[in-house]
Coordinates of C-alpha atoms in Angstrom, one line a residue:
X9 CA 13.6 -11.5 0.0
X10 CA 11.2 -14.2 0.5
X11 CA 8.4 -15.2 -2.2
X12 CA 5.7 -14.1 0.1
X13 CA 7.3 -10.4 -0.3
X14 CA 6.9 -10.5 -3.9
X15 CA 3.0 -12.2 -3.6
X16 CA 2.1 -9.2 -1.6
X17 CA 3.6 -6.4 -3.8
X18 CA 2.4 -8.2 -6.8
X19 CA -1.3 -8.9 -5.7
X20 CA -2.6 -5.4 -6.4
X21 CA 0.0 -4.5 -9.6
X22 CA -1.8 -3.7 -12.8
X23 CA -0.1 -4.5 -16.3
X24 CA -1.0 -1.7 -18.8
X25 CA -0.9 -1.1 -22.4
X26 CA 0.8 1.8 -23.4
X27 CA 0.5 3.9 -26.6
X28 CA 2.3 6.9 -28.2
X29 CA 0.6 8.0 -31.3
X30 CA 2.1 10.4 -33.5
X31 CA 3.7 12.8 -30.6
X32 CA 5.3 15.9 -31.6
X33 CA 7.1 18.2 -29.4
X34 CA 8.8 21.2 -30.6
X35 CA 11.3 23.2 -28.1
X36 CA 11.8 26.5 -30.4
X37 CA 13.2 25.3 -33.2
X38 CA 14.1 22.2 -31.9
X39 CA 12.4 19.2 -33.3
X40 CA 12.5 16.5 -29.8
X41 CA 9.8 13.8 -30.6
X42 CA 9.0 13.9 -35.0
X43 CA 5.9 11.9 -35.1
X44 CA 6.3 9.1 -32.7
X45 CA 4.1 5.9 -32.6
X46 CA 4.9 2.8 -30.1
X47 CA 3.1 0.5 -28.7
X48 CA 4.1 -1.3 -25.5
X49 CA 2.5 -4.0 -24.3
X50 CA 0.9 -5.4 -20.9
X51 CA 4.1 -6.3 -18.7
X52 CA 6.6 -5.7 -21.3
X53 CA 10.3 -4.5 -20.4
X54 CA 11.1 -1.5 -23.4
X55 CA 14.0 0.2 -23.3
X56 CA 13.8 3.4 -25.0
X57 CA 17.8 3.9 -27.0
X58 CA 19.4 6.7 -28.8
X59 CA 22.1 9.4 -28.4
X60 CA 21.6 12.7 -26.6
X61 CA 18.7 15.0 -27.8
X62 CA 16.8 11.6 -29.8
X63 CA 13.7 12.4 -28.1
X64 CA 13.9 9.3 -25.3
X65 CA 13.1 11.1 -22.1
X66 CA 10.5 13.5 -23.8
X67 CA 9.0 10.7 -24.5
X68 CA 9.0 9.3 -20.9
X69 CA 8.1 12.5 -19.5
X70 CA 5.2 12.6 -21.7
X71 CA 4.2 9.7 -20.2
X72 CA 5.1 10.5 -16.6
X73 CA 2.9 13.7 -17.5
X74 CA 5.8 16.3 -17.0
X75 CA 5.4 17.2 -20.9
X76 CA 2.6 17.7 -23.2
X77 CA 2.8 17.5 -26.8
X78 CA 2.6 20.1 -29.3
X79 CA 0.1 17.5 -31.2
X80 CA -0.6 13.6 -31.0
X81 CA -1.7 11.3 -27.9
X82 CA -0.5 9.3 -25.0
X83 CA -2.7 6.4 -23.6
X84 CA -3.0 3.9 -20.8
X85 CA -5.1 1.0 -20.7
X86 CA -6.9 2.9 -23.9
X87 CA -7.6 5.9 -21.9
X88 CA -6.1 9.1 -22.9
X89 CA -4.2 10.7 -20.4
X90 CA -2.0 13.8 -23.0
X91 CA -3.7 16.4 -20.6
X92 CA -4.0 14.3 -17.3
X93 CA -1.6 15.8 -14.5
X94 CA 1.3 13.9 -13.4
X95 CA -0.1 13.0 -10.2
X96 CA -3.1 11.5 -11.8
X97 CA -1.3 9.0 -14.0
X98 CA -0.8 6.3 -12.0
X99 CA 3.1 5.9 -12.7
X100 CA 6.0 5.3 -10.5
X101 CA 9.2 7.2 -11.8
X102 CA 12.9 6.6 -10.7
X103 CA 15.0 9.4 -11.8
X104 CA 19.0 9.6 -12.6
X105 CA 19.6 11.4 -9.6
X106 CA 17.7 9.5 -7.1
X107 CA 15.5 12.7 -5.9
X108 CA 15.7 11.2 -2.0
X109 CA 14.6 14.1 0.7
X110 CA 17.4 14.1 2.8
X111 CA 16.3 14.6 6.0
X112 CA 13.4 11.7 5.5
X113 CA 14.8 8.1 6.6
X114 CA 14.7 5.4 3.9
X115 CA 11.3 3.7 5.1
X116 CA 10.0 7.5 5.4
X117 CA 11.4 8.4 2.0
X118 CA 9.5 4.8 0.4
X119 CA 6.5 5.7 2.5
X120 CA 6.2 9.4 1.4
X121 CA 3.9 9.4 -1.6
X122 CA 1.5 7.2 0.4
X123 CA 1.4 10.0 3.3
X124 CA 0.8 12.5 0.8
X125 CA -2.3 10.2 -0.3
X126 CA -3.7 10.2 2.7
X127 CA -2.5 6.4 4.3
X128 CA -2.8 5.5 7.7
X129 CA 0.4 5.4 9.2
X130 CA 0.5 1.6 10.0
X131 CA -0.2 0.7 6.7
X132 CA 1.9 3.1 4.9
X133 CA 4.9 1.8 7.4
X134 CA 3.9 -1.5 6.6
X135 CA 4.0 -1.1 3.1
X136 CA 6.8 0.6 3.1
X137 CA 8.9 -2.1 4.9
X138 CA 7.7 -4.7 2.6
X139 CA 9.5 -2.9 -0.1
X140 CA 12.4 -2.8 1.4
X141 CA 12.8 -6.1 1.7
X142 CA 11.4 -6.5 -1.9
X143 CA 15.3 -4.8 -2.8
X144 CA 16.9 -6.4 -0.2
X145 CA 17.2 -3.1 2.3
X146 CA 14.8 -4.5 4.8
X147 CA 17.6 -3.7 7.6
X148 CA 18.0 0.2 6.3
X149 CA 15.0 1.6 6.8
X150 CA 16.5 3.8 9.8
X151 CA 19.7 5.0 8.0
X152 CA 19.2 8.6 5.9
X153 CA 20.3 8.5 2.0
X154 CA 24.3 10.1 3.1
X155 CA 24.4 7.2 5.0
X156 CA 23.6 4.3 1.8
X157 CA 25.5 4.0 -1.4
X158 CA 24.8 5.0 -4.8
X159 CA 23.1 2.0 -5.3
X160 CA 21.4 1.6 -2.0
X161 CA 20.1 4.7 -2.6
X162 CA 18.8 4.2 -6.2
X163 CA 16.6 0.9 -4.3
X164 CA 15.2 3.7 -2.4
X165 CA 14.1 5.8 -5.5
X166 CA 12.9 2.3 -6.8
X167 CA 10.8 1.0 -3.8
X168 CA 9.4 4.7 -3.4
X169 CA 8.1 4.4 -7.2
X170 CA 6.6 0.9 -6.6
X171 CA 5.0 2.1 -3.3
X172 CA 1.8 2.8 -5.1
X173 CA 1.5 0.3 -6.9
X174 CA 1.7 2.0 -10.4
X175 CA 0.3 0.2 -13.6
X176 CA 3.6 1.9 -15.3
X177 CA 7.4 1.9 -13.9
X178 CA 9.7 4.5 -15.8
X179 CA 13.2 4.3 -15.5
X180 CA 14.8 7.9 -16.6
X181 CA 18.8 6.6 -16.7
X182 CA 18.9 4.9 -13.3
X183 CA 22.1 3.9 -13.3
X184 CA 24.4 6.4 -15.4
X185 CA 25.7 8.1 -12.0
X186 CA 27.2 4.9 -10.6
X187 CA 30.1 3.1 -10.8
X188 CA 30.0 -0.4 -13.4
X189 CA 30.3 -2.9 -10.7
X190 CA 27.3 -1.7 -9.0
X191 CA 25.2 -0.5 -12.6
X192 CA 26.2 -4.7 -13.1
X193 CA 24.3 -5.7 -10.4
X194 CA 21.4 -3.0 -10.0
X195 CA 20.1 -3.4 -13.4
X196 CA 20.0 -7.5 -12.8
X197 CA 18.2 -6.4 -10.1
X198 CA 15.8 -4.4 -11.4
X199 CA 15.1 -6.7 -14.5
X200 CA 13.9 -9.2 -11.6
X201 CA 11.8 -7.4 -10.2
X202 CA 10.1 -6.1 -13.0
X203 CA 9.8 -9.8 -14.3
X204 CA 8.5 -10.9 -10.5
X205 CA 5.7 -8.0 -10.5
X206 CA 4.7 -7.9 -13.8
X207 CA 4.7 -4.3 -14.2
X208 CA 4.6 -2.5 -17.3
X209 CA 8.4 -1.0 -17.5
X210 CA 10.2 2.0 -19.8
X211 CA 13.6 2.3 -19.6
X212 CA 15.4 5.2 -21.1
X213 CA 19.4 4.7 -21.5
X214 CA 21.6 5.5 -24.3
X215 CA 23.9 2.4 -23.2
X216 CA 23.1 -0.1 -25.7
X217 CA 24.6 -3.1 -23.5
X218 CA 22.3 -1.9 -21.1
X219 CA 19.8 -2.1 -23.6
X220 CA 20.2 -5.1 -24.8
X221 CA 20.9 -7.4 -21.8
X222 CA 17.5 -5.5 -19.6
X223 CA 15.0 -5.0 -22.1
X224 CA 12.2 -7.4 -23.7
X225 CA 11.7 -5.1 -26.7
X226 CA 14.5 -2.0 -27.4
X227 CA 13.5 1.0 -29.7
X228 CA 16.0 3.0 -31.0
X229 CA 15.5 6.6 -31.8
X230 CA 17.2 9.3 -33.7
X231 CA 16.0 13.3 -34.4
X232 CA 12.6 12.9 -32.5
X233 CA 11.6 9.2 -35.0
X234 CA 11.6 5.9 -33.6
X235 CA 14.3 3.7 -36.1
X236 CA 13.3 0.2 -35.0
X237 CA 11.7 -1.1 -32.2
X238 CA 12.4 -5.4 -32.2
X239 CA 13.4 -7.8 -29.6
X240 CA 17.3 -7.2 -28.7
X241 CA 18.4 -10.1 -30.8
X242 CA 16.6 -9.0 -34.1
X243 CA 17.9 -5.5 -33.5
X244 CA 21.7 -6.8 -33.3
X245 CA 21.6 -9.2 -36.1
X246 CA 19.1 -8.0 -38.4
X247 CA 18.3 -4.0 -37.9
X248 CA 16.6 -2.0 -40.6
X249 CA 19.0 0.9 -40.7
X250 CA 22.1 1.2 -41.0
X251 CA 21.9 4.0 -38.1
X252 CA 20.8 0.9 -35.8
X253 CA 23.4 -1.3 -37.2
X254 CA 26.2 1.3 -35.9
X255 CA 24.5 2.5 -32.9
X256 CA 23.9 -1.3 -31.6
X257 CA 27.0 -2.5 -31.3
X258 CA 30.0 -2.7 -33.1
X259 CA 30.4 -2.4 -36.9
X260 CA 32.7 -2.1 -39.6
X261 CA 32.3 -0.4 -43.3
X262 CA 34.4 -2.8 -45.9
X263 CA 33.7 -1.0 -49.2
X264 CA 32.0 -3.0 -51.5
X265 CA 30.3 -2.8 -55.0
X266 CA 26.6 -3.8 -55.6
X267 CA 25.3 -5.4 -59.0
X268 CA 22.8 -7.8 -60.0
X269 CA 21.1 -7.6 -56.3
X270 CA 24.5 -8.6 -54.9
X271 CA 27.6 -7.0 -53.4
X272 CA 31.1 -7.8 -54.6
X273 CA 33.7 -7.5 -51.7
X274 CA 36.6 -8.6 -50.4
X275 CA 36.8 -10.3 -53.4
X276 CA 33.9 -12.6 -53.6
X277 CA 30.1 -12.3 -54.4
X278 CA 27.8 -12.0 -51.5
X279 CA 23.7 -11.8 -51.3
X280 CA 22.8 -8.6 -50.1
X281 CA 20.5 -8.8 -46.5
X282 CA 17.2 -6.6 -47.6
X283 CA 15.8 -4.9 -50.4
X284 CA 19.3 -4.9 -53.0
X285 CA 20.4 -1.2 -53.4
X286 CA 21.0 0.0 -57.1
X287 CA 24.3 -0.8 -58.7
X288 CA 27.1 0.9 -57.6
X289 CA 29.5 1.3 -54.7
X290 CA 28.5 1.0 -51.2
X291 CA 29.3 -0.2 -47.7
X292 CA 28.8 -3.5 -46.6
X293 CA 28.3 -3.1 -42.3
X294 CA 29.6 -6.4 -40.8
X295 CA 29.6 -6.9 -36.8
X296 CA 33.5 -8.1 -35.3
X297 CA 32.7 -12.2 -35.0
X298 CA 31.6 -12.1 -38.6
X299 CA 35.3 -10.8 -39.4
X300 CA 37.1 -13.9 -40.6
X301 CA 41.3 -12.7 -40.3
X302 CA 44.2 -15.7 -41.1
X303 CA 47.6 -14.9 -40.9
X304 CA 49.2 -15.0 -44.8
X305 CA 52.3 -13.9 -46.1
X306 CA 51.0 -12.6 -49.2
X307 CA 48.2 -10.5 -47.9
X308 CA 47.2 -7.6 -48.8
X309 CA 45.9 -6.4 -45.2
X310 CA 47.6 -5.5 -42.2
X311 CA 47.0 -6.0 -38.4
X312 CA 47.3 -2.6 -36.9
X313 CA 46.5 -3.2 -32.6
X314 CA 44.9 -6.5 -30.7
X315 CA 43.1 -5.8 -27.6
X316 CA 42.2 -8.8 -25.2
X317 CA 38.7 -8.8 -24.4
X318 CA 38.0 -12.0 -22.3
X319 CA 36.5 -14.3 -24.3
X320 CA 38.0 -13.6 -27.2
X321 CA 40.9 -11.1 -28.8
X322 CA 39.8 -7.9 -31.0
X323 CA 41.9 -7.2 -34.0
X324 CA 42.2 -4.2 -35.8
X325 CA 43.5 -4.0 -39.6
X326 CA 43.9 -2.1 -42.4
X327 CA 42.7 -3.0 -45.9
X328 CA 44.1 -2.9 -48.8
X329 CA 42.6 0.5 -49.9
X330 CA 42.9 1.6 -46.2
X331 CA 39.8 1.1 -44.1
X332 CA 39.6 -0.4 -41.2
X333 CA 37.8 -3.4 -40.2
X334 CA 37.7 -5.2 -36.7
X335 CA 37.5 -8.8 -36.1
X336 CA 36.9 -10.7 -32.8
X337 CA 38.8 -13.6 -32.9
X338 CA 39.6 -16.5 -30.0
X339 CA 42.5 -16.2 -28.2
X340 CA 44.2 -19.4 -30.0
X341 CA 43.5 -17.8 -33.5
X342 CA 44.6 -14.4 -32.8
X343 CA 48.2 -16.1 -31.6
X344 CA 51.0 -14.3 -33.8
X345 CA 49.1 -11.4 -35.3
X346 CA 51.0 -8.7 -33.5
X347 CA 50.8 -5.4 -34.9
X348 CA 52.2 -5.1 -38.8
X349 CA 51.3 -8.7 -39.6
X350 CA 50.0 -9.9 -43.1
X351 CA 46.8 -11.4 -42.8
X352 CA 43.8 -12.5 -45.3
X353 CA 40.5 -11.0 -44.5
X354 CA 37.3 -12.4 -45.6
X355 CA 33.5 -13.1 -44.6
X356 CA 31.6 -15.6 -44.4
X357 CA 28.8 -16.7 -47.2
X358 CA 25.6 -15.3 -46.2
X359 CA 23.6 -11.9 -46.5
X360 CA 25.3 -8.4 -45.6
X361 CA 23.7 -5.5 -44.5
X362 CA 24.9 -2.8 -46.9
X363 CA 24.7 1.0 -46.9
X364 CA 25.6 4.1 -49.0
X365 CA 29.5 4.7 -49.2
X366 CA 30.8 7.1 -46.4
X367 CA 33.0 9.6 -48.4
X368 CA 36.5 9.9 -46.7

């Protein structure tokens, strides 16, 4: 792809601003979307997160215009669009499932919503071939979708989004139906593009590394409410909820005791990350790397599995009253603690995150 590509496809692309202000949707007695505000800004990359039935892709296809809601408002650029039809909004959408016509080449399938608007032929050909070569399929605009891959044919559903140059790009789970390799490389992809155009992006996944590694901002939702919405470094090291904290990542529940605005556990005194609950037992949420595990004859915990992860080694054990923690660990340090081995666990001395105690 060569810069001039991206100067053309860019020259006419329009930023907006996007807003969701307090959108309900009921289905029957089904709550999908409780009241949701977001904001996105102007070129931003948002990844919309959550587990099945959170709300995520009502959301999108409020925006797309595929859904209205039961009450609240959805606009672009400060215009509101909640009862504008889909094919007057101005948004490119790229769909789990591709959605290629079969019997249309790949340059017909990218040129298609610019016959239906009416484009000469040369220009919409033209258009459509400089898209191709945006995603790197200039030499497959002849071949039909069964003849491309999964991912070939999810660049097709994404240059056919971008053919009209849409002031908003959403991404409805993109890459679930492939295989990892090529979900690796597409969603590299993708985040380049979206960087070289410019374009206002949403991103609906409920694969927090995909999250996380794609997305400028990521909003977590759960029940219809948006959780947190923060950049995805602030949302693994510091999120608000403890829903976030266990849906973002890994995390382990070490039973602790709170007093005084501080959290006894693991037999020291920690500060407590946050507004200090009341006094009383709770759980403090700690991420694998914080896990500090050294082997210890007299210890009162007990490796239970390792599992090599690359960089480093994960190691399960079992605490003293039972619960399990995990620790990542390099490969030197985790040396020796096969399964059954006495070890010493502890955490470092700064803020936890803590939350009520999970009955067992």
């Amino acid at each position: 792809m060569t810069a001039t590509t991206v100067e053309k496809a860019a020259t006419t692309q329009r930023a907006a601003t996007v807003e969701f202000r307090g959108l309900r949707r009921e289905f029957g007695a089904t709550v999908a979307l409780d009241g949701l505000d977001l904001t996105v800004a102007p070129g931003e990359f948002l990844a919309l997160l959550g587990p099945s039935g959170c709300g995520k892709t009502t959301a999108l296809r409020m925006l797309a215009g595929f859904e209205h809601p039961d009450a609240g408002e959805v606009l672009v650029d400060g215009e509101d669009v909640t009862r504008v039809p889909a094919h007057r909004r101005d948004a490119g959408m790229v769909f789990q499932s591709y959605s290629l016509f079969p019997h249309l080449s790949a340059l017909d399938n990218v040129a298609f919503g610019l016959r239906m608007r009416k484009v000469r032929t040369s220009e919409r050909r033209a258009r459509a071939a400089e898209l191709l070569e945006l995603v790197g399929l200039a030499d497959k605009g002849d071949r039909y979708p069964h003849q491309l891959s999964g991912g070939q044919q999810q660049r097709i559903a994404l240059a056919r989004a971008l053919a009209l140059r849409p002031r908003v790009l959403l991404l409805d789970e993109p890459l679930s139906a492939l295989d990892a390799k090529v979900r690796l490389t597409l969603r590299e992809e993708i985040r380049r593009l979206q960087q070289e155009l410019g374009i206002t992006t949403l991103f609906v996944t409920h694969d927090q590394e995909e999250a996380l590694s794609i997305a400028d901002r990521v909003a977590v939702m759960r029940a219809g409410k948006l959780e947190q919405c923060a950049a995805p470094a602030e949302l693994y090291g510091r999120p608000a909820t403890a829903f976030v904290a266990e849906f973002v990542g890994t995390m382990s529940r070490i039973p602790g005791v709170a007093r005084d605005g501080s959290v006894e556990v693991l037999g020291r005194r920690l500060p407590v990350d946050g507004e200090a609950p009341a006094a009383g037992e709770v759980d403090v949420l700690v991420r694998p790397e914080a896990v500090q595990v050294r082997a210890e004859a007299e210890g009162d915990a007990r490796v239970l599995a390792t599992a090599f992860l690359g960089a480093v080694v994960r190691v399960t054990v079992r605490l003293a009253d039972g619960t399990e923690a995990k620790a990542d660990l390099p490969a030197h340090e985790a040396a020796g603690l096969g399964a059954g081995a006495a070890v010493r666990v502890s955490l470092p001395d700064r803020p936890v995150l803590v939350a009520e105690r999970t009955q067992k």
